[in-house]
Short mmCIF file of C-alpha atoms and ligand atoms in Angstrom, two decimals:
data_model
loop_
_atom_site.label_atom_id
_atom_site.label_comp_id
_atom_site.label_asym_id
_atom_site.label_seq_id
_atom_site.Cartn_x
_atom_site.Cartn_y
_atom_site.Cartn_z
CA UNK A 1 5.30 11.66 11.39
CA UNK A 2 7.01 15.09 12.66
CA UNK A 3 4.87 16.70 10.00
CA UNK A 4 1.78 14.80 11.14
CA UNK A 5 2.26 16.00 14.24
CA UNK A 6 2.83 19.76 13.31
CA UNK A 7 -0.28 19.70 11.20
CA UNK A 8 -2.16 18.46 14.47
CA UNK A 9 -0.69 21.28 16.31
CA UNK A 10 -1.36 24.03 13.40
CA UNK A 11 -4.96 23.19 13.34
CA UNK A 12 -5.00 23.29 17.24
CA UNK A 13 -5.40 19.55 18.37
CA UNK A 14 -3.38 17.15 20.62
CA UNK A 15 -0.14 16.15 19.18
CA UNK A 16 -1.05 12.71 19.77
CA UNK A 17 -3.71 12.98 17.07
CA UNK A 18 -1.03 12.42 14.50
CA UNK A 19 -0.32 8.87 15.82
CA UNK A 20 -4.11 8.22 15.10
CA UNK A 21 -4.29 9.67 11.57
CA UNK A 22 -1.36 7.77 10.42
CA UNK A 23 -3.08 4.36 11.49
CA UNK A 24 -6.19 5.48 9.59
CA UNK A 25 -4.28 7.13 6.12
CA UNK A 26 -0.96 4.51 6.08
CA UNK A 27 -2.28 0.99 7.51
CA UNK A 28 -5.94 1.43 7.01
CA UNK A 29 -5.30 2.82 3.93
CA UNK A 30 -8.20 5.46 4.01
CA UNK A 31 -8.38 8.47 2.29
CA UNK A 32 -11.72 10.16 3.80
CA UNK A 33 -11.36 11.90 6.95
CA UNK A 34 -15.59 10.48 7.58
CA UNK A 35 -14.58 7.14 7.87
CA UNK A 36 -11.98 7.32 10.77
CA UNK A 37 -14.54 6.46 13.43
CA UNK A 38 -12.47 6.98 16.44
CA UNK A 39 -12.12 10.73 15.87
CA UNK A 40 -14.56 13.22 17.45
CA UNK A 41 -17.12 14.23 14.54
CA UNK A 42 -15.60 17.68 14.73
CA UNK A 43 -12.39 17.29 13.85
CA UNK A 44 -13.09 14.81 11.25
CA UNK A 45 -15.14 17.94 9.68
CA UNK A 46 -12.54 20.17 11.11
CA UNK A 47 -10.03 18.25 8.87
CA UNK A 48 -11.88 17.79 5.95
CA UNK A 49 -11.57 21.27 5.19
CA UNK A 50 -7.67 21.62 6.17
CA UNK A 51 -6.19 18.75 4.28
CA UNK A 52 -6.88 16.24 1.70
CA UNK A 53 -5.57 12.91 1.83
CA UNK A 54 -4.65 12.08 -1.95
CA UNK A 55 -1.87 9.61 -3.94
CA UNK A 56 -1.58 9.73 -7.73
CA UNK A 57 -3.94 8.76 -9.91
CA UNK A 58 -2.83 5.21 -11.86
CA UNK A 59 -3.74 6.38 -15.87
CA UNK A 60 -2.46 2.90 -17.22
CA UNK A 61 -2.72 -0.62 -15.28
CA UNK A 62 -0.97 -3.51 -16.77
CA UNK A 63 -0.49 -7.13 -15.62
CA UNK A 64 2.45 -9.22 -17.13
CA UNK A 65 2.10 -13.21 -18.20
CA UNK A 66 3.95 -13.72 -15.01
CA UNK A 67 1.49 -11.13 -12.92
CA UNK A 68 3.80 -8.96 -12.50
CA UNK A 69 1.69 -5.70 -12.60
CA UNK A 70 2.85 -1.90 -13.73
CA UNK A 71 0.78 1.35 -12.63
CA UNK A 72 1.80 4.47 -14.67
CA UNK A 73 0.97 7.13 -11.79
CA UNK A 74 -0.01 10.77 -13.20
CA UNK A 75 2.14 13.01 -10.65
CA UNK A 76 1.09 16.32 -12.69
CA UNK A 77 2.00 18.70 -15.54
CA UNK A 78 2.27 15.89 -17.75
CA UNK A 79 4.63 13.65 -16.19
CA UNK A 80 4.15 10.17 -15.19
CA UNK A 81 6.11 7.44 -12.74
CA UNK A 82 5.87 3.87 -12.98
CA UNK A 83 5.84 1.82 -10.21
CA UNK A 84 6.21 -2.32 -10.27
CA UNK A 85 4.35 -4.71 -7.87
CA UNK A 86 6.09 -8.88 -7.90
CA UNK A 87 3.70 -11.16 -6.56
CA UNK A 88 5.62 -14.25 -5.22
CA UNK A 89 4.38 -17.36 -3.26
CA UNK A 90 5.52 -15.93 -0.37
CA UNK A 91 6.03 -11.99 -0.45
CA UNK A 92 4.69 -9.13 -2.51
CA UNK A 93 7.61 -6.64 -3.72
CA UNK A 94 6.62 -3.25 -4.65
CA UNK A 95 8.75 -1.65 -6.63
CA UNK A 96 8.96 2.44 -5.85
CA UNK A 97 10.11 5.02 -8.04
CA UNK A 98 12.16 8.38 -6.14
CA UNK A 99 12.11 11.08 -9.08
CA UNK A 100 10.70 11.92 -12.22
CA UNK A 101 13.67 10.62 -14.96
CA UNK A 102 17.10 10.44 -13.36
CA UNK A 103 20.11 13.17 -14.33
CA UNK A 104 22.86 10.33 -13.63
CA UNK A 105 22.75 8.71 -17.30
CA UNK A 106 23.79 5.58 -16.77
CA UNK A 107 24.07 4.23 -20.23
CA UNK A 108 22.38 1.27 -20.73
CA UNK A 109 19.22 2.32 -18.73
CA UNK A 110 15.87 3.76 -20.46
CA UNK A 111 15.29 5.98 -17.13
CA UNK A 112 18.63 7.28 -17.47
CA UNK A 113 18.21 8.52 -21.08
CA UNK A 114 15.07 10.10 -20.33
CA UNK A 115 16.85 12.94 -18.79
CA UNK A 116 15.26 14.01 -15.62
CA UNK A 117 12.36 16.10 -14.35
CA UNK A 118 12.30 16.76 -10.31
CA UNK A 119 12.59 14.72 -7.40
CA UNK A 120 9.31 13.40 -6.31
CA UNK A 121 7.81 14.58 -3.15
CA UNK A 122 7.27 12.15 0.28
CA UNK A 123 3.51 11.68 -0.49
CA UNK A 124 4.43 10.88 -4.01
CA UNK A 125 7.13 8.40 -3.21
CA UNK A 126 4.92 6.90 -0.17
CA UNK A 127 1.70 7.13 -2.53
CA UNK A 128 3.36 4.73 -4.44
CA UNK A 129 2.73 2.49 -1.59
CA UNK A 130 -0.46 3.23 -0.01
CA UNK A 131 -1.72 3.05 -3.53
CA UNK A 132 -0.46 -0.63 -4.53
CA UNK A 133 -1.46 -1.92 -0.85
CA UNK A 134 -5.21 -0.22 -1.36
CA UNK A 135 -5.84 -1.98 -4.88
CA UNK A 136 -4.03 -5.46 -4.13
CA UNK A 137 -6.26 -5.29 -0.84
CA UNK A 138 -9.51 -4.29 -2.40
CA UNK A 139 -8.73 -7.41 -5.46
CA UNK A 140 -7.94 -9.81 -2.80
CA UNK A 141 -10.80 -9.48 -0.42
CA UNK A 142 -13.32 -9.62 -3.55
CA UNK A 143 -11.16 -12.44 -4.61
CA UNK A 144 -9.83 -14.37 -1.44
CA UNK A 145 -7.68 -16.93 -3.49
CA UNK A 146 -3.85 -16.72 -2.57
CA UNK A 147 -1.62 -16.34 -5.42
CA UNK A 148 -0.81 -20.13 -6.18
CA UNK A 149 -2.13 -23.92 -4.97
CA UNK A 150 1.23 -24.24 -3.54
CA UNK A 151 1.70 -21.25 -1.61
CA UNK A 152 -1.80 -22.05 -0.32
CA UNK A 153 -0.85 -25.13 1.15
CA UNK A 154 2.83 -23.86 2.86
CA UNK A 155 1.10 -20.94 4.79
CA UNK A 156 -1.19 -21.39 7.21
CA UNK A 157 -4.64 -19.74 7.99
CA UNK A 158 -3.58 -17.21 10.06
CA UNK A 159 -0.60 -16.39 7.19
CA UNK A 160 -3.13 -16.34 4.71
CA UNK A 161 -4.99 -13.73 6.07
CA UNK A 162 -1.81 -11.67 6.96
CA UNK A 163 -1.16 -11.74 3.52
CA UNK A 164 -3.97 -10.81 2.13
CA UNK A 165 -4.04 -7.58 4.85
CA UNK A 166 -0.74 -6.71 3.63
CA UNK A 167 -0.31 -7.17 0.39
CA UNK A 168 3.53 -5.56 -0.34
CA UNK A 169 6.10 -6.88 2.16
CA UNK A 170 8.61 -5.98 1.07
CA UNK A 171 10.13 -2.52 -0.47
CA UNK A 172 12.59 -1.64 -3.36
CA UNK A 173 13.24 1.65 -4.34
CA UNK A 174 14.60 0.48 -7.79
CA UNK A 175 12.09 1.82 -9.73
CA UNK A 176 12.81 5.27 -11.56
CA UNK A 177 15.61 7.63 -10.33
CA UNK A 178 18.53 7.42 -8.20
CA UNK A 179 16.80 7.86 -4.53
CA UNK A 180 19.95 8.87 -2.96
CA UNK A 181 19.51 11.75 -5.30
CA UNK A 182 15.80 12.62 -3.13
CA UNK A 183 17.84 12.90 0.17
CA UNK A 184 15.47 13.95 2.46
CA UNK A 185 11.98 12.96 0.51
CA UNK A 186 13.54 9.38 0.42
CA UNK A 187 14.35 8.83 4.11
CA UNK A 188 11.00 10.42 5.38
CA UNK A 189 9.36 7.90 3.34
CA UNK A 190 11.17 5.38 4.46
CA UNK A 191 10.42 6.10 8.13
CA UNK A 192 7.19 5.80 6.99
CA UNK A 193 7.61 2.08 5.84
CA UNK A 194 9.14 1.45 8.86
CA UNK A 195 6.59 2.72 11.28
CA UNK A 196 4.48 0.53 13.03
CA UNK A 197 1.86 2.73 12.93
CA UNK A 198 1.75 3.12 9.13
CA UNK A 199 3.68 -0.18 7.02
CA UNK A 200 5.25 -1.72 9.47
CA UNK A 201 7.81 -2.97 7.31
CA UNK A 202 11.32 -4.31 8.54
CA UNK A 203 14.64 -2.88 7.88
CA UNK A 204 15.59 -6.20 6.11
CA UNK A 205 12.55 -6.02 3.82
CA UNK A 206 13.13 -2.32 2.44
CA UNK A 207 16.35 -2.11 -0.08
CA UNK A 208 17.45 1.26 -1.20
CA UNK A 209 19.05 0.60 -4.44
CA UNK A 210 22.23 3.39 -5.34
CA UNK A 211 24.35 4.16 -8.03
CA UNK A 212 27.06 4.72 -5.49
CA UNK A 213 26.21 8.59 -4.12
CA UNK A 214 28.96 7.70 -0.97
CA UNK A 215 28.14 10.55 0.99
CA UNK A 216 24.55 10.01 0.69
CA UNK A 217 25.80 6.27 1.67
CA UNK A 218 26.66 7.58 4.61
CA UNK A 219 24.17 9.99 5.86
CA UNK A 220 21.71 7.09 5.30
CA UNK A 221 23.67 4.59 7.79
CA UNK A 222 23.19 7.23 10.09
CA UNK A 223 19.46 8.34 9.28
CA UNK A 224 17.70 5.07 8.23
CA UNK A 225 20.30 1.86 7.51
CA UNK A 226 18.03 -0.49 6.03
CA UNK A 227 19.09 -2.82 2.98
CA UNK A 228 22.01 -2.17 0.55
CA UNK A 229 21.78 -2.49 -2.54
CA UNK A 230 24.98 -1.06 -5.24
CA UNK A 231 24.70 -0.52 -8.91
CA UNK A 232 28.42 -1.81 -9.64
CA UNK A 233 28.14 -3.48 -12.73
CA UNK A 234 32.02 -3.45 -13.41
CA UNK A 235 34.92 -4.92 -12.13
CA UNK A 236 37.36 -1.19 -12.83
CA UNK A 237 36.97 2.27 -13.02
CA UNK A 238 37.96 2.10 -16.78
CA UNK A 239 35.14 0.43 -17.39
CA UNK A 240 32.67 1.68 -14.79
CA UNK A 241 32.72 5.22 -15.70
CA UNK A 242 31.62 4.57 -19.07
CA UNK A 243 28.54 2.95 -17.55
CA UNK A 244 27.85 4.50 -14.52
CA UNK A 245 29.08 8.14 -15.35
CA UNK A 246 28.52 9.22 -11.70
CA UNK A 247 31.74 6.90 -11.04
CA UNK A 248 34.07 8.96 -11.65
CA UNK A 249 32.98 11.27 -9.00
CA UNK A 250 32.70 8.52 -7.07
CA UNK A 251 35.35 5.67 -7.78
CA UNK A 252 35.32 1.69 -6.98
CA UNK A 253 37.42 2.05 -4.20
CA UNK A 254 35.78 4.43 -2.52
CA UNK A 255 32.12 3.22 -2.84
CA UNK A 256 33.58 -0.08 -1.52
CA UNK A 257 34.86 1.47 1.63
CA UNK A 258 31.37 3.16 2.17
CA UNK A 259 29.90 -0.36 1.85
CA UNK A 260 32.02 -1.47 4.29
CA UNK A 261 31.14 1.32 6.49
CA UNK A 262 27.49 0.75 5.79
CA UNK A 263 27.99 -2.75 7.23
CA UNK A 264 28.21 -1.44 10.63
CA UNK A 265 24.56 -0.13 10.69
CA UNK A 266 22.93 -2.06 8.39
CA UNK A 267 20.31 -4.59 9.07
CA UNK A 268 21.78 -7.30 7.16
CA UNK A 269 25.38 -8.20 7.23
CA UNK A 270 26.52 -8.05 3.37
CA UNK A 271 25.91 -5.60 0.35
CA UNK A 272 23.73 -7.02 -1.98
CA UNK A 273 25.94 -6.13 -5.90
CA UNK A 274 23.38 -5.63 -8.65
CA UNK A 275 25.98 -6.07 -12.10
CA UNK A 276 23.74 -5.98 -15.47
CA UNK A 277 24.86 -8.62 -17.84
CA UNK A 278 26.12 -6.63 -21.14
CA UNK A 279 26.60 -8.94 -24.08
CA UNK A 280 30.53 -8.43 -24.93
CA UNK A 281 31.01 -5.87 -22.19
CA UNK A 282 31.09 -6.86 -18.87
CA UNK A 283 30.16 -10.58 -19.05
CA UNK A 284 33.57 -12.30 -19.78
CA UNK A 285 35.73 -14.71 -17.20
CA UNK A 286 37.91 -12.35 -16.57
CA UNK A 287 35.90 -10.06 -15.48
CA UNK A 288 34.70 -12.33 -12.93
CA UNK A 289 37.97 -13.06 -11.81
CA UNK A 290 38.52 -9.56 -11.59
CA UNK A 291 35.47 -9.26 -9.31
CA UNK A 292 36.34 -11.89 -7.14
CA UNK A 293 39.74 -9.74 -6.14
CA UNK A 294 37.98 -6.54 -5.73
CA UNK A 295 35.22 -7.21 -3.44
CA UNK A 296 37.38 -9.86 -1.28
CA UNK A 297 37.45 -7.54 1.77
CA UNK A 298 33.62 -6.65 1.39
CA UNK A 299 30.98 -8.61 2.55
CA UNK A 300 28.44 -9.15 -0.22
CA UNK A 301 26.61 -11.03 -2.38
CA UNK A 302 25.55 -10.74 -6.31
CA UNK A 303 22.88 -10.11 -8.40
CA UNK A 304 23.08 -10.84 -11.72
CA UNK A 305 20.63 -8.63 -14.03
CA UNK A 306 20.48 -9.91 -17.52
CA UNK A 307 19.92 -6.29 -19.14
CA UNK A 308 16.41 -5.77 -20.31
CA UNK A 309 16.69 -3.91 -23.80
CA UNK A 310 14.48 -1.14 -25.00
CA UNK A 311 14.22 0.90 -28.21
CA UNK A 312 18.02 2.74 -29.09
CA UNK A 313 19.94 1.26 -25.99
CA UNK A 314 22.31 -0.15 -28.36
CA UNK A 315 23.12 -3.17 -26.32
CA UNK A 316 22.58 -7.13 -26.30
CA UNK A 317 21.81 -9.55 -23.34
CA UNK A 318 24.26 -11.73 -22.27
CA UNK A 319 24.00 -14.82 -23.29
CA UNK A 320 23.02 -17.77 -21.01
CA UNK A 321 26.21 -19.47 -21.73
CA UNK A 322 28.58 -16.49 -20.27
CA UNK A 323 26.19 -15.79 -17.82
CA UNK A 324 26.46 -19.30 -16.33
CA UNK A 325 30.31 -19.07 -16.66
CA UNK A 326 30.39 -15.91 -15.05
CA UNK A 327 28.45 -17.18 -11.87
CA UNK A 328 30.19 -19.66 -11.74
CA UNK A 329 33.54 -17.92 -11.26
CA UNK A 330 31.68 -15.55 -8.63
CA UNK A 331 30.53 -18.84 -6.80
CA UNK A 332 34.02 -21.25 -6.77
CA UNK A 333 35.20 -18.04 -5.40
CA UNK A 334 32.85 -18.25 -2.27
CA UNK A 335 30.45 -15.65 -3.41
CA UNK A 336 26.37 -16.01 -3.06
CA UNK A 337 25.17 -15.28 -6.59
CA UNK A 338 21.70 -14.96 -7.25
CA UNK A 339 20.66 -14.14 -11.43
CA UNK A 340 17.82 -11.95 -11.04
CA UNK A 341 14.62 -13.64 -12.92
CA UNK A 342 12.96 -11.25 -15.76
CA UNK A 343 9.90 -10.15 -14.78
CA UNK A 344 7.42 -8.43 -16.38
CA UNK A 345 9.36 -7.68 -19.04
CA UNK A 346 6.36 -8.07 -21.75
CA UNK A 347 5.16 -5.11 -20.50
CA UNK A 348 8.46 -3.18 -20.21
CA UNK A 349 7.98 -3.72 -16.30
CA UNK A 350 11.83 -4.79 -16.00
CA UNK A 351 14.18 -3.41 -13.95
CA UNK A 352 16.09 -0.29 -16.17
CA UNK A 353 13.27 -0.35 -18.31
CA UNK A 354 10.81 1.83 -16.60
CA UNK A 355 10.09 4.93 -18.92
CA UNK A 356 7.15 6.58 -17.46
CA UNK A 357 6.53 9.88 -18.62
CA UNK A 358 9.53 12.40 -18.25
CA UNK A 359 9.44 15.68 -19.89
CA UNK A 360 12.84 16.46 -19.79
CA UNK A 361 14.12 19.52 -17.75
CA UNK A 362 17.83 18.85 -18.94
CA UNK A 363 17.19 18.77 -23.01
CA UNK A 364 19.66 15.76 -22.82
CA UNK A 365 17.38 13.50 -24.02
CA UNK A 366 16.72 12.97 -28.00
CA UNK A 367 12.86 14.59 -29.16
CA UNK A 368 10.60 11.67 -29.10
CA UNK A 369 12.88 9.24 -26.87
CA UNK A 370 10.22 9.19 -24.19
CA UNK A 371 7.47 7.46 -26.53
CA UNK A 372 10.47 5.57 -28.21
CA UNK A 373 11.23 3.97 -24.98
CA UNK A 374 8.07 2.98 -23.53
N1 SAH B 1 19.07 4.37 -9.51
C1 SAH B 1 19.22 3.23 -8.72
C2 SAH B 1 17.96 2.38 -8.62
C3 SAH B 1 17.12 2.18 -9.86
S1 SAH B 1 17.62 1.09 -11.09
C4 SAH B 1 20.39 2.40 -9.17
O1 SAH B 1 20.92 2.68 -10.22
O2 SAH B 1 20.79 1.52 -8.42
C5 SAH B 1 17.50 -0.56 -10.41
C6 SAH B 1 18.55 -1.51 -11.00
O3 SAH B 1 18.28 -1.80 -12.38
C7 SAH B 1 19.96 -0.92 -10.97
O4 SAH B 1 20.90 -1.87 -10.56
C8 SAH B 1 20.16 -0.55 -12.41
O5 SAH B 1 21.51 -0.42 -12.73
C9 SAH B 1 19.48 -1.68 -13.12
N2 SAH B 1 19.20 -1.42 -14.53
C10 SAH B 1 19.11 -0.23 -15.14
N3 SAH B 1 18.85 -0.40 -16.46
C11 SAH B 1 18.78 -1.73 -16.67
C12 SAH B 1 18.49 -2.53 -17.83
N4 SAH B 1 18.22 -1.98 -19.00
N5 SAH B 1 18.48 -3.87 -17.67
C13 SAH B 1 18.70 -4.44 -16.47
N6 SAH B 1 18.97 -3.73 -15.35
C14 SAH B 1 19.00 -2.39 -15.45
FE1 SF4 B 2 19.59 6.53 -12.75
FE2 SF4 B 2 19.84 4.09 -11.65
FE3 SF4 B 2 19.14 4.38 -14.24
FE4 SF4 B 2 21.63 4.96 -13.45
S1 SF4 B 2 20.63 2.95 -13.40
S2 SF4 B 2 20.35 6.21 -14.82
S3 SF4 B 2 21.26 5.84 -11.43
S4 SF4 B 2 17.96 5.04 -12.48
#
């Protein structure tokens, strides 16, 4: 918006104009500058020749069994992003991507071992969004069905039509990269969600999803609390460092005191846990048990993620047996446990198995691991 508004200024209009181009790009979704009828012929020419109003370009389009649907975004010199959009009876989750690849290598994720390229810019990461509400918008008013008989009959009218206006409510940045990593780029866009003049969205229903950067932790209670959500996927460092490298920069104990601290800010009053479900890893009792004492003084609840394989990730699934056992531990203990469902994964739409298109500024990655992957 502070950009907006600069712009206005730089071209010589009221700052005030910026409050009226947002409407028009972010919750009217348009991209030419002839449409927005409330501006003074002038300056729509005016700005047609300062700016353009562009998102990337979607160069695949795929839709799961489960509708789940993936959009491989071009975002230049030959690399790609992949963004995720859920349909559910009663919310639309988009799935947003922060950089090109991701440099902290978590081991069992395909994004991680595609190296990294850059972080992606705030129109990038916010294209992401404009782009997902502007198709699912355009499909639903040529096809005004809801997404099920049954969530047809819970909502009323009047809900139906709000969600067919707004198609994503609500916001995880769990798609490619570690967004804590994209600072700045992440938080503007996030403002963006949040504006009422653009998405709208509530704190509640945007999660930033982190690998555990705790001074970026931090800054962001300060900037722009909205949901938590912690990659911890072990119960000890021993353990945690081999698959979440960045831990031991970053250690358990720590990252559990800038949850805490998070708390105070955030819009919801526990930490949501995201743990990936590693056959023969991190799936046993006792590593529940051992759970259960280390997060006793943090509010939170879990998220089970079965892991999603792809090509050379050299690990297995849990299996439904331990996984069951393993909630179950978390749950006698008190804990809310939720076991994330698989979606999309047919078309590699998973969570941790979002590829893309990285070309590799780090040479960490194999030669040919990016098609391997996909
Ligand atoms: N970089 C952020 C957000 C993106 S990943 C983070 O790490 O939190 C979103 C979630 O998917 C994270 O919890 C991540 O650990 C998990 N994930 C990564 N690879 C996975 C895989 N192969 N199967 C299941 N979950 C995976
Ligand atoms: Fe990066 Fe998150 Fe994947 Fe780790 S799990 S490599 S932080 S995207």
């Amino acid at each position: 918006m502070d950009q907006l508004t600069s712009f206005c200024i730089e071209i010589g209009e009221k700052p005030f104009r910026a409050k009226q181009l947002l409407r028009w790009i972010h919750q009217f979704g348009k991209a030419d500058f002839a449409e927005m009828s409330d501006l003074a012929k002038g300056l729509r020419e005016k700005l047609a020749v300062a700016a353009v109003i562009e998102s990337p370009k979607a160069t695949r389009d795929h839709t799961a069994a489960d509708g789940t649907r993936k959009w491989l975004l071009s975002v230049g010199t030959g690399n790609g992003i992949e963004t995720v959009f859920i349909p559910e009876a009663n919310r639309g989750t988009l799935c947003v991507s922060s950089q090109v690849g991701c440099a902290l290598a978590c081991s069992f994720c395909a994004t991680g071992k595609q190296g990294f390229n850059r972080n992606l810019t705030v129109s990038e990461i916010i294209g992401q969004l404009w782009w997902a509400n502007k198709v699912l918008k355009a499909e639903t008013v040529s096809a005004p069905v809801l997404n099920d008989a049954s969530s047809a009959q819970q909502h009323g009218a009047e809900q139906q039509i709000a969600d067919r206006s707004r198609a994503v409510s609500n916001v995880v940045m769990m798609g490619m990269g570690e967004p804590l990593a994209n600072f700045e780029n992440v938080v503007t866009a996030l403002d963006l969600m949040l504006n009422d003049n653009a998405y709208g969205l509530s704190r509640r229903r945007v999660t930033v999803s982190t690998s555990g950067l705790i001074p970026a932790i931090d800054r962001l209670r300060e900037r722009c609390p909205v949901a938590l959500a912690v990659s911890l996927h072990a119960p000890n460092d021993a353990l945690r460092d081999q698959l979440v490298p960045i831990n031991k920069k970053y250690p358990i104990q720590e990252l559990l005191a800038a949850c805490r601290r998070y708390l105070v800010a955030a819009p919801r009053d526990f930490v949501t846990f995201e743990y990936v479900m590693l056959d023969g890893i991190n799936d046993s009792a006792a590593h529940a048990y051992e759970l259960v004492k280390l997060v006793r003084d943090t509010p939170c609840k879990f998220n089970l993620i079965p892991f999603n394989s792809f090509p050379g990730s050299g690990y297995q699934r849990a299996s439904p047996g331990s996984l069951r056992i393993f909630r179950d531990v978390l749950m006698q203990a008190g804990l809310i446990v939720t076991i994330r469902k698989t979606r999309g994964d047919d078309i590699a739409a998973a969570c941790g198995q979002l590829a893309g298109q990285v070309l590799d500024k780090t040479q960490r990655t194999m030669h040919g691991m990016t098609e391997a992957a996909r």
